[in-house]
XYZ file of C-alpha atoms in Angstrom:
590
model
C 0.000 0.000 0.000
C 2.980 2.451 0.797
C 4.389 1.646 -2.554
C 0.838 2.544 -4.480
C 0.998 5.810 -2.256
C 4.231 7.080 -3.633
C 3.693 5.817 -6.924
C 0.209 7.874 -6.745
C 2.727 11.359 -5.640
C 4.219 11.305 -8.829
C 0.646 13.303 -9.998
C 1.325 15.960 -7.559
C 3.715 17.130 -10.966
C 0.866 17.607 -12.929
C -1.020 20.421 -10.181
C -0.057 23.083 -12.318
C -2.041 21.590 -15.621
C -4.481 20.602 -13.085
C -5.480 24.210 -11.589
C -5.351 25.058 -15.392
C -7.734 22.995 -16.438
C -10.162 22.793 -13.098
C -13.079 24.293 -14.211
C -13.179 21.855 -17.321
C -12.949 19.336 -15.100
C -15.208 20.013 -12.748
C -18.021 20.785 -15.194
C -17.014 17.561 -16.790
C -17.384 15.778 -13.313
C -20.639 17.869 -12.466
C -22.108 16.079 -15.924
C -20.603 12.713 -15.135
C -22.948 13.269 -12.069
C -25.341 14.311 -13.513
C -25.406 11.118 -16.003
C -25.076 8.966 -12.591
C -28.426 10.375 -11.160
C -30.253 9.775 -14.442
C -29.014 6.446 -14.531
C -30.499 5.946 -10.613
C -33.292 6.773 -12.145
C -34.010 4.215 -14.181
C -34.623 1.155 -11.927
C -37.011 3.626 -9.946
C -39.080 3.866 -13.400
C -38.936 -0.177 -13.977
C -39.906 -0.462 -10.134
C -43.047 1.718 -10.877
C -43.802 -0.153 -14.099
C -43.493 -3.682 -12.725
C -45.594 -3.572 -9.939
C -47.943 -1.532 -11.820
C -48.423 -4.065 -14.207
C -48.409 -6.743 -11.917
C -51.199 -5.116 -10.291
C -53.173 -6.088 -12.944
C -54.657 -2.434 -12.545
C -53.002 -0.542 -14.748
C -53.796 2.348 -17.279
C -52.036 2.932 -20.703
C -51.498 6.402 -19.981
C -49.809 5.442 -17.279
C -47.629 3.249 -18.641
C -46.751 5.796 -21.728
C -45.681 8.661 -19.003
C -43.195 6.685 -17.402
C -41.827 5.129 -20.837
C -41.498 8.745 -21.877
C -39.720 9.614 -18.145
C -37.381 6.660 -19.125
C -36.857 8.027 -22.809
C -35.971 11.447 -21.052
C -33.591 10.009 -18.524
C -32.171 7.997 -21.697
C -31.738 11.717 -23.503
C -29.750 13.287 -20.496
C -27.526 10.168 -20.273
C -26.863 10.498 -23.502
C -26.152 14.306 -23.739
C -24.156 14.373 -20.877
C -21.649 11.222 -21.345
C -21.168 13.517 -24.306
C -20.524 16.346 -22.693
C -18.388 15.228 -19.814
C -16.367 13.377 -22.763
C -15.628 16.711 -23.967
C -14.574 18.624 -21.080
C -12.256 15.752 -19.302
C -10.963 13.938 -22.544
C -10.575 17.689 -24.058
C -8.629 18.544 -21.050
C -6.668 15.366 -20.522
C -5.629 15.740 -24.427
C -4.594 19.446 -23.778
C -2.496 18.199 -20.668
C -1.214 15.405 -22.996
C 0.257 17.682 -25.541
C 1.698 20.547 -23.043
C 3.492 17.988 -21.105
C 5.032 16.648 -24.476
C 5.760 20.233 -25.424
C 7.363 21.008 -22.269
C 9.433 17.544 -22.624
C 10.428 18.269 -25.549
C 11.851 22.234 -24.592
C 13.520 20.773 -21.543
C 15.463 18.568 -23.525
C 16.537 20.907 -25.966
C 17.712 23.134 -22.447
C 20.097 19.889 -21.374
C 23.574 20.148 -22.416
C 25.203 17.663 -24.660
C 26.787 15.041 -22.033
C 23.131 14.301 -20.894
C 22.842 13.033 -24.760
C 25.774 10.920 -23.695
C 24.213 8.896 -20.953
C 20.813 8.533 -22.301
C 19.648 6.651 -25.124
C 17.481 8.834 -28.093
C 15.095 5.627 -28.770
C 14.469 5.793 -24.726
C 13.954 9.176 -24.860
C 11.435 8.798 -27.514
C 9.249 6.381 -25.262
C 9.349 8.549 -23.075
C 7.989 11.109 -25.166
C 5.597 8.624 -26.588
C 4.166 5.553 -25.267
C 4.492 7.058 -21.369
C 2.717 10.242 -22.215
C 0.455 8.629 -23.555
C -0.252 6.235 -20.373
C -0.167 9.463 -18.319
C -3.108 11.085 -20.790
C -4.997 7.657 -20.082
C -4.802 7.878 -15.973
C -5.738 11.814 -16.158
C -8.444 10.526 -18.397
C -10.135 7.610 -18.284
C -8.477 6.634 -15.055
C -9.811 9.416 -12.819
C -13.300 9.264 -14.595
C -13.375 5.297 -13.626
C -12.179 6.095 -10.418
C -14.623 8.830 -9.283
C -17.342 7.605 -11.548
C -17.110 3.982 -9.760
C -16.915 5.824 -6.172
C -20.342 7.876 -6.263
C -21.995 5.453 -7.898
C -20.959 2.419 -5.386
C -21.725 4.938 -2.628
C -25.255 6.131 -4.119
C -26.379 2.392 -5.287
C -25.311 1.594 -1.612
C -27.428 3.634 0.209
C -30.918 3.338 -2.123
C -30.072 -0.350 -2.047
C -29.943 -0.284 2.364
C -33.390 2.120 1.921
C -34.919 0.150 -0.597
C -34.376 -3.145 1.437
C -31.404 -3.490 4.542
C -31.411 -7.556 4.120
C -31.045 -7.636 0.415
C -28.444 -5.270 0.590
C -26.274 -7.310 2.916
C -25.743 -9.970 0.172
C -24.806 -7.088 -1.777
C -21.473 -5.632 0.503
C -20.610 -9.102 1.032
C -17.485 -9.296 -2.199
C -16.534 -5.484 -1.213
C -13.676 -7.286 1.576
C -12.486 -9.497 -0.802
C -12.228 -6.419 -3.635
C -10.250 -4.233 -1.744
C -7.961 -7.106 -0.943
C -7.310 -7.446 -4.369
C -7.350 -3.890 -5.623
C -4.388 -3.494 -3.337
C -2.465 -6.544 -4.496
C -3.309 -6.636 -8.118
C -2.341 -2.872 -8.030
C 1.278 -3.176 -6.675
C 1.871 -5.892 -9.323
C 0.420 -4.035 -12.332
C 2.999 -1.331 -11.375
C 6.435 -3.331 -11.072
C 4.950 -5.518 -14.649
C 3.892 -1.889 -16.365
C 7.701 -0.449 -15.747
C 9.512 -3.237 -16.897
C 7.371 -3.229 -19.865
C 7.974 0.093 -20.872
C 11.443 -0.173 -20.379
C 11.381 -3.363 -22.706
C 9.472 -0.711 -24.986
C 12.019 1.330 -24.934
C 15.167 -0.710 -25.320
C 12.814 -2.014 -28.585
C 12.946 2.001 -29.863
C 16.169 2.226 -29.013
C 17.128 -0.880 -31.588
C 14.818 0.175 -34.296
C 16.282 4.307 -34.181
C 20.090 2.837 -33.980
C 19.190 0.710 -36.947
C 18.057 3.132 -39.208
C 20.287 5.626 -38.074
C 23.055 3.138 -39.046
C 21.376 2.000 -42.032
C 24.719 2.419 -44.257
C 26.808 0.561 -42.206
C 24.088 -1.965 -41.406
C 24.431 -2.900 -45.378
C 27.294 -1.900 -45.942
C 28.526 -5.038 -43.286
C 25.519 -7.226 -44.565
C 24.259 -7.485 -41.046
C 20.990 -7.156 -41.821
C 20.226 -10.469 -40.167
C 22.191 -9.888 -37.188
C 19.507 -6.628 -36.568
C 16.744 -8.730 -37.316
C 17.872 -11.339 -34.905
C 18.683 -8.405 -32.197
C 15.265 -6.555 -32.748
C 13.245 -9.819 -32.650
C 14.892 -10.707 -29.490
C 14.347 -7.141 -27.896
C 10.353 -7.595 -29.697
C 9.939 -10.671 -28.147
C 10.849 -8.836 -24.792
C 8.541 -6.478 -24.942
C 5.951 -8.882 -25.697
C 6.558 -11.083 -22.855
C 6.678 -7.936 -20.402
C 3.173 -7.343 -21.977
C 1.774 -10.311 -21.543
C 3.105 -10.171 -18.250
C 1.009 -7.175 -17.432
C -2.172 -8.677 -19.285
C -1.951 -12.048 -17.210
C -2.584 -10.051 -14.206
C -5.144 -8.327 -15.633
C -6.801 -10.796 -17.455
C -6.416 -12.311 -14.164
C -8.004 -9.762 -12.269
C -11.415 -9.064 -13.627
C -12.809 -12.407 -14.284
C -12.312 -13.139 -10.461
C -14.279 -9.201 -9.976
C -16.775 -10.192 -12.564
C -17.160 -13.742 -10.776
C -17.856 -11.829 -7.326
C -20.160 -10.059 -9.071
C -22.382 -12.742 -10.476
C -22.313 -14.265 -7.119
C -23.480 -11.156 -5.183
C -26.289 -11.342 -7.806
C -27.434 -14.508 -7.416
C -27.199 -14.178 -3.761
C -30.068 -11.186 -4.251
C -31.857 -12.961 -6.449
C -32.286 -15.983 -3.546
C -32.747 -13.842 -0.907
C -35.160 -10.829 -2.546
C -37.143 -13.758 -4.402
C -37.889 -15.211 -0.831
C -38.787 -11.442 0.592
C -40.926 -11.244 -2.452
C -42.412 -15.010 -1.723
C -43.136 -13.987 1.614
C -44.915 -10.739 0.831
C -42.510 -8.512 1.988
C -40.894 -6.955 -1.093
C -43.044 -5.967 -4.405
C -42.195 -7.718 -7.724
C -40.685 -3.942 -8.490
C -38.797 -3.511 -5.786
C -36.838 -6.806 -6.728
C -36.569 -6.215 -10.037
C -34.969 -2.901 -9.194
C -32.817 -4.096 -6.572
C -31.436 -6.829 -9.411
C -30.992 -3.783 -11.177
C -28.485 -1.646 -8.924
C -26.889 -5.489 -8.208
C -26.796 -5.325 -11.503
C -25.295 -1.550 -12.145
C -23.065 -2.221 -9.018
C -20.635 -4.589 -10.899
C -19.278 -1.310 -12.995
C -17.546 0.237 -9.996
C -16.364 -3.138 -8.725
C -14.530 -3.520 -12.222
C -13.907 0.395 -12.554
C -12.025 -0.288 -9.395
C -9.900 -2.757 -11.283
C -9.933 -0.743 -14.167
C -8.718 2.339 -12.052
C -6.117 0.718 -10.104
C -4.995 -0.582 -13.536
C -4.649 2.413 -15.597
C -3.732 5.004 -12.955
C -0.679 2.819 -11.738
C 0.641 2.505 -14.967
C -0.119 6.634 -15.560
C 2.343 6.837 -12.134
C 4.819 5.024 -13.647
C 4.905 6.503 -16.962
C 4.814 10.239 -15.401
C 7.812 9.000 -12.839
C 10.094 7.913 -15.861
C 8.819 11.470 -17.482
C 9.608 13.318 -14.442
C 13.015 11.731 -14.195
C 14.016 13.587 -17.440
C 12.265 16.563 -16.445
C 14.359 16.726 -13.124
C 17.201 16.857 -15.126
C 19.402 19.453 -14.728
C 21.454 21.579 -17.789
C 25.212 20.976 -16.545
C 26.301 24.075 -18.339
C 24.129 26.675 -17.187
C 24.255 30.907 -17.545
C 25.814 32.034 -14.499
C 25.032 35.615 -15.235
C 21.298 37.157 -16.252
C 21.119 37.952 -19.758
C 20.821 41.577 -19.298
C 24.497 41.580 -18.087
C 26.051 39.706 -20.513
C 28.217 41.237 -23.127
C 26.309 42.210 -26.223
C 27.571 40.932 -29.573
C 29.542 43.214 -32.441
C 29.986 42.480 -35.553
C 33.671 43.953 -34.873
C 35.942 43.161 -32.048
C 36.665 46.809 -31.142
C 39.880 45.972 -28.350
C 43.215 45.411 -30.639
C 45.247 44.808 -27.649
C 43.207 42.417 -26.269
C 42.987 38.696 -27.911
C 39.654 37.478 -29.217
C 39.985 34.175 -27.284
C 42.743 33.532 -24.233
C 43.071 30.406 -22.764
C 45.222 29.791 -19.127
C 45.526 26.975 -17.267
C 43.183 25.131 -19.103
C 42.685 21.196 -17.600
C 39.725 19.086 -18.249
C 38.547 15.501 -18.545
C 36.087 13.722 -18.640
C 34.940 11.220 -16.304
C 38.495 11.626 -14.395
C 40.163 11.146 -17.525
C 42.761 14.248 -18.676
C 41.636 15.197 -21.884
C 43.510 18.865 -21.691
C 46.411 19.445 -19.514
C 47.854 23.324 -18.660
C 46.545 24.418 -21.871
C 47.321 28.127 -22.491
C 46.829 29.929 -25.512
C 45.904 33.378 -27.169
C 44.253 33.601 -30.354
C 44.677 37.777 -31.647
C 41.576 39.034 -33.762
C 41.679 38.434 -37.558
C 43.700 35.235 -37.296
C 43.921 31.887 -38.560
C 44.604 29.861 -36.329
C 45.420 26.041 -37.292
C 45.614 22.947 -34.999
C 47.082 19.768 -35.428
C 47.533 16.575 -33.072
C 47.168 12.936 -33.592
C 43.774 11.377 -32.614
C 42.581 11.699 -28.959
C 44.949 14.942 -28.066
C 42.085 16.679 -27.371
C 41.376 19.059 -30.218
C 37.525 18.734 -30.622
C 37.334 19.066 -27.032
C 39.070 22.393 -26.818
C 37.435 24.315 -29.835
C 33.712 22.401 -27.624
C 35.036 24.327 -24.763
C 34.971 28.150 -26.331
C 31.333 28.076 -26.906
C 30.578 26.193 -23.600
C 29.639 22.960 -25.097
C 31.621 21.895 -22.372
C 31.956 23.427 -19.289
C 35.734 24.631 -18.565
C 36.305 25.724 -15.319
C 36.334 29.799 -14.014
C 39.242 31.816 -15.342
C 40.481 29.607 -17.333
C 39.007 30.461 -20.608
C 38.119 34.237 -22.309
C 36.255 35.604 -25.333
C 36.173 39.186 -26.412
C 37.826 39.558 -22.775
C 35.380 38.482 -20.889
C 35.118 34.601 -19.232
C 32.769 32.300 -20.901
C 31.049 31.667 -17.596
C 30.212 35.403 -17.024
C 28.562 35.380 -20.550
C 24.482 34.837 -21.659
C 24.884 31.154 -23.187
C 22.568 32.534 -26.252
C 24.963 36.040 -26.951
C 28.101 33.298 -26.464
C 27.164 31.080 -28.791
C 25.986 33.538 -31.505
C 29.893 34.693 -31.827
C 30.593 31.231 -32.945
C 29.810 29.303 -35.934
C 30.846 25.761 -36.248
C 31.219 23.217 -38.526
C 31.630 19.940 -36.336
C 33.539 16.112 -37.146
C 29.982 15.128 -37.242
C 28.314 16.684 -40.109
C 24.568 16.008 -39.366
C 22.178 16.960 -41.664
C 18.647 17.724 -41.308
C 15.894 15.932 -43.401
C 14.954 18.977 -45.353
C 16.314 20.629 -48.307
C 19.455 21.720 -49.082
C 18.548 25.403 -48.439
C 16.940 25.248 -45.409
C 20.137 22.857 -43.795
C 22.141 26.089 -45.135
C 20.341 28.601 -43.891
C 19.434 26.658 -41.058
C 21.501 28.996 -38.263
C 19.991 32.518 -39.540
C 16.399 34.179 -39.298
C 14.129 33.333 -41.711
C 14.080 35.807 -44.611
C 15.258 36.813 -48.070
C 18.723 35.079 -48.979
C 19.089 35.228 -52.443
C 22.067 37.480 -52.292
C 23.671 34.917 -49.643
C 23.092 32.118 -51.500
C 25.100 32.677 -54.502
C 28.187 33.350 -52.534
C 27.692 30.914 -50.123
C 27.257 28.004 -52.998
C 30.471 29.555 -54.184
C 32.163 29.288 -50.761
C 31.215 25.403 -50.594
C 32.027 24.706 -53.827
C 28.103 23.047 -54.462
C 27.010 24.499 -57.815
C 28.245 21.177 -59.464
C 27.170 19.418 -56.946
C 23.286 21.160 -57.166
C 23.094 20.572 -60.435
C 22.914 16.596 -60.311
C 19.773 16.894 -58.000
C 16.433 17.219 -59.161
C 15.115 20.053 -57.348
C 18.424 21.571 -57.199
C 18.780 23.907 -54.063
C 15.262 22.841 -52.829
C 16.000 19.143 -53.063
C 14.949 17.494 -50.072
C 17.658 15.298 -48.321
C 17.299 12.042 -46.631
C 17.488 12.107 -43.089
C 21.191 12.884 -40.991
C 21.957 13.215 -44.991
C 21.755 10.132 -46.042
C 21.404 10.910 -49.407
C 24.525 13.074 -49.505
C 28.445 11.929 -49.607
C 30.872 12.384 -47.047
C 32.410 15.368 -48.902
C 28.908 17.069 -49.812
C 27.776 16.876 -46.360
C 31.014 18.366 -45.243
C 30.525 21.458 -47.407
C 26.743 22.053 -46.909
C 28.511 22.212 -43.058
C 31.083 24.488 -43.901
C 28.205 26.660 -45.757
C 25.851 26.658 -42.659
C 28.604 27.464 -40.118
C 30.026 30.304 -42.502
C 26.819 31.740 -43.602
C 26.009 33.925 -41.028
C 29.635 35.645 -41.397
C 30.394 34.776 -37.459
C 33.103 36.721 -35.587
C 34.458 33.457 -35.234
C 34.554 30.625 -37.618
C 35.257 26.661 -36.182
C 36.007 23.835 -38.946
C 36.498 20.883 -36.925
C 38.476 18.633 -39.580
C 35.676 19.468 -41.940
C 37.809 19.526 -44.858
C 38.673 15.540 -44.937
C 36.508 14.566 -47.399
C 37.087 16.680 -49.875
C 39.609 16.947 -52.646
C 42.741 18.882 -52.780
C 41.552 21.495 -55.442
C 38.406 21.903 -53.839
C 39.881 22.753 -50.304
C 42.303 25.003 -51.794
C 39.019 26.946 -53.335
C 37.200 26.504 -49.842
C 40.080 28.198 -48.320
C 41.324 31.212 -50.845
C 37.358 32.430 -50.874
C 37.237 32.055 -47.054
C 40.553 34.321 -46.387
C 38.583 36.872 -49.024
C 35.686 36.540 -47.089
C 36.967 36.452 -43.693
C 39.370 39.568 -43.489
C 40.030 40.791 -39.895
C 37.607 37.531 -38.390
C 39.155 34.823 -36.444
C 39.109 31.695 -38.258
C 40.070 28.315 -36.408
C 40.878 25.315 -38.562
C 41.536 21.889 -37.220
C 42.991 19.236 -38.735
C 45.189 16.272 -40.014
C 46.027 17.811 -43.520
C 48.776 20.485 -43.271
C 47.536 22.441 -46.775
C 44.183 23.357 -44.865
C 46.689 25.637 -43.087
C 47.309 27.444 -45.818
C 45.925 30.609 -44.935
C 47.098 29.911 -40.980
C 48.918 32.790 -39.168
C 49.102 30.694 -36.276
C 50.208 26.593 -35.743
C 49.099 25.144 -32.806
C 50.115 21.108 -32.219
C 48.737 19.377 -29.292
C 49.904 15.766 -28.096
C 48.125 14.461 -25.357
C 46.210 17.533 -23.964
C 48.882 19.845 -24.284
C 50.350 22.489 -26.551
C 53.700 20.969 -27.221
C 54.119 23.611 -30.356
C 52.721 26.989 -31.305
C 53.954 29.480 -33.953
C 54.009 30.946 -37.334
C 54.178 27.890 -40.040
C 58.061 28.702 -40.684
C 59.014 28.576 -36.884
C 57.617 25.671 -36.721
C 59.006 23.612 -39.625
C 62.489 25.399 -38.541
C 62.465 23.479 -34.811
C 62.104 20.347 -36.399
C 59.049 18.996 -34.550
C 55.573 17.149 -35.058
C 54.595 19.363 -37.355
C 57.558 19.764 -39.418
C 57.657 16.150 -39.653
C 53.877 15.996 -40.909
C 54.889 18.482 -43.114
C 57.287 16.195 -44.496
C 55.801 13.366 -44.752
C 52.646 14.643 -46.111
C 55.145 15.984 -49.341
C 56.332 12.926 -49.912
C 52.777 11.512 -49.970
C 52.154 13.797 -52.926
């Protein structure tokens, strides 16, 4: 019972959309009441008729007026199951999409290692199937539960008026109900979560598939996926099943209570009536609320059901939502620096790093990094895999979180700046260049308002070298892409990057080895219109082929977290060191 009670505080979340939404649900409850009192009525009219007819003294009038009270009793019934439909099904739909909305915002808020930990295909369950289940306990599962109260309650007491003795038989299966409500409830729960974390797991196989869907043929493991997503299918469906054994379980034993009670009034008010001391009507109606009476004693099933897997559902939800960014602004944005197009301080460099160390999960990825980077340079870095590159140039915009002092832009530390005004100095072209099911313009123009950008567009096809590239797809610019670019090479994807990150003309432009896939002649066009482009910006260019730094005023070489080298080009080929030697090598390659 403690367990059922905390799972049951998990809807103390939802308040908020509750106090929203009260007076929709409390004229949907006042016509759920409403629809209960009509349906009281009923048996009442029945009553009347039977023992009128059995009277054997009966008028046709008579008999007409209460068929027409039952036909109006029928009417309200009818009109207000619709309207109490409308105003709690309306509101548990409205709840429904806000709290995926507001899921959805709060993950966009959490910072990238939270992306790390968590799997997307659990996320989308989440998002999904246990929204969903919450929608259905705000819904259905309060209506069954307060619908099956008041009218136990209210059958109760007319039943005890109508006739104590019969009633008795009645209150006999209540013990026995509650003892299972309470047990069947606490199983339902622990079945429901595993189940939807089967569900998940299964979402989680079917988005890494298709995400993968290159390498998945390109390996020929289709069958190996098959074989892992049957196996994860076949999970879910036994945690299901699981769930619907103890339901399945449940409500024949209610229903089989039920028919017992019944039969048990039908002995004892069929003696009363024998014995003259309950009218033919009076029977008939009593069978009647026996009858009515087995809804609430399976809406309590049905309740206990539904709302325990809503408290599970909303307790996974709420376990994202309780999630905390772990790079948050540390200043309001009113005090943060505002952005210029022009860095106005000459003496001052664009970007100083000192004393830089960070790692991840108590691994050193940078060690005693210190650096200055003057405005309107190129800066170019080189290291061998793992020296911690990506993770430096992830640090500037606060992608990662560096610790105080140790990092400045514009002369100011990146923890005293407005995440938003930060980020906004930086554009970025990532290792990772993800693309965006939509069309080519749109992933281009993706980082800048909406608006007129013909005379952009030109240039910036220029910039990435695409106009050959545009003119082998059907639609052109406005060809739609598959989705994370599927459709697209390596080295077209890494251009339409290059064209996003460099299309909003950022004080400072990232390329995070995004000139690998592409050919000599085209980087060497790439990179002449770029230095045009880019006079007195910052560029930053990382990576493993020395002719991207052909425009570089700056080398820096990092080996193992550190900056083991850093200089002009001819400094650094003159000491003899890593990059000198790549130099080297990479001629002879030629």
């Amino acid at each position: 019972m403690h367990k059922q009670k905390k799972s049951l505080v998990q809807f103390q979340s939802l308040s908020s959309y509750f106090s929203k939404y009260k007076f929709s649900y409390i004229a949907g409850f006042v016509c759920l009441f409403i629809v209960d009192a009509a349906q009281l009525f009923i048996p009442q009219f029945t009553k009347r008729a039977v023992d009128l007819i059995a009277s054997g003294e009966f008028a046709k009038p008579a008999v007409i007026k209460l068929s027409l009270c039952m036909v109006a009793a029928m009417l309200v019934i009818s009109t207000g199951r619709f309207l109490w439909r409308l105003f709690i099904h309306g509101s548990s739909r409205r709840i429904e999409s806000e709290l995926r909305q507001k899921l959805f915002d709060h993950l966009l808020s959490l910072s990238w290692d939270f992306y790390q930990k968590n799997k997307i295909g659990d996320l989308i369950a989440r998002s999904t199937n246990d929204i969903a289940a919450v929608r259905m306990a705000i819904g259905w599962g309060f209506v069954a539960g307060i619908d099956g109260s008041v009218m136990a309650l209210a059958l109760l007491v007319i039943m005890f008026v109508q006739s104590a003795h019969v009633a008795l038989f009645a209150v006999l299966p209540l013990p026995f109900i509650t003892i299972l409500i309470i047990i069947f409830g606490n199983i339902v729960g622990k079945r429901f979560k595993r189940a939807q974390e089967a569900y998940s797991t299964l979402s989680d196989t079917v988005q890494e598939t298709f995400a993968g869907i290159r390498v998945v043929k390109s390996f020929v493991k289709e069958s190996w996926f098959i074989k892992r997503f049957a196996e994860n299918n076949d999970d879910y469906r036994q945690a299901s099943i699981s769930v619907v054994k103890v339901h399945g379980l449940f409500m024949p034993m209610i229903t089989f209570l039920s028919g017992f009670t019944s039969l048990l009034v039908l002995l004892a008010g069929g003696r009363l009536v024998v014995l003259g001391e309950l009218s033919p009507g009076e029977l008939v109606a009593l069978f009647t609320y026996v009858q009515m009476l087995v809804w609430p004693m399976l809406g309590a099933g049905f309740t206990v059901n539904i709302v325990q897997r809503g408290a599970v559902s909303l307790a996974r939800i709420n376990e994202v939502l309780d999630s905390k960014p772990s790079i948050q602004n540390e200043c309001s944005q009113s005090s943060a620096l505002p952005r210029a197009n022009v860095f106005t301080d000459q003496n001052e460099p664009i970007i100083k790093i000192q004393n830089l160390n960070f790692s991840y999960d108590e691994k050193n990825i940078l060690n005693d990094v210190t650096l200055e980077i003057a405005n309107g340079t190129w800066l170019g870095i080189l290291g061998r895999t793992g020296s911690g590159k990506s993770t430096l140039i992830k640090i500037l915009p606060r992608l990662l979180d560096p610790p105080r002092g140790t990092v400045f832009v514009k002369g100011k530390d990146v923890k005293d700046w407005d995440l938003v005004s930060l980020r906004k100095i930086f554009g970025v072209s990532p290792q990772d260049s993800f693309m965006f099911s939509d069309s080519i313009k749109n992933n281009i123009f993706y980082g800048v308002k909406k608006g007129d950008h013909q005379d952009q567009l030109t240039k910036i096809i220029d910039l990435a070298s695409l106009q050959k590239d545009l003119e082998l797809f059907s639609c052109g610019i406005d060809t739609v892409i598959g989705e994370r670019g599927l459709t697209l090479s390596g080295g077209q994807k890494q251009r339409l990057a290059i064209a996003r990150a460099a299309v909003s003309d950022p004080e400072i432009l990232i390329l995070d080895d995004s000139l690998s896939a592409v050919d000599a002649e085209t980087e060497q066009h790439i990179l002449k219109i770029l230095a045009s482009e880019r006079t007195g910006k910052t560029t930053i260019i990382i990576s493993h082929r020395v002719s991207a730094f052909s425009n570089a005023d700056k080398i820096a070489v990092l080996n193992e977290g550190k900056v083991v080298e850093y200089g002009q080009p001819d400094e650094l080929c003159s000491i003899g060191g890593f990059y000198a030697k790549t130099v080297h090598l990479q001629q002879l390659s030629l």
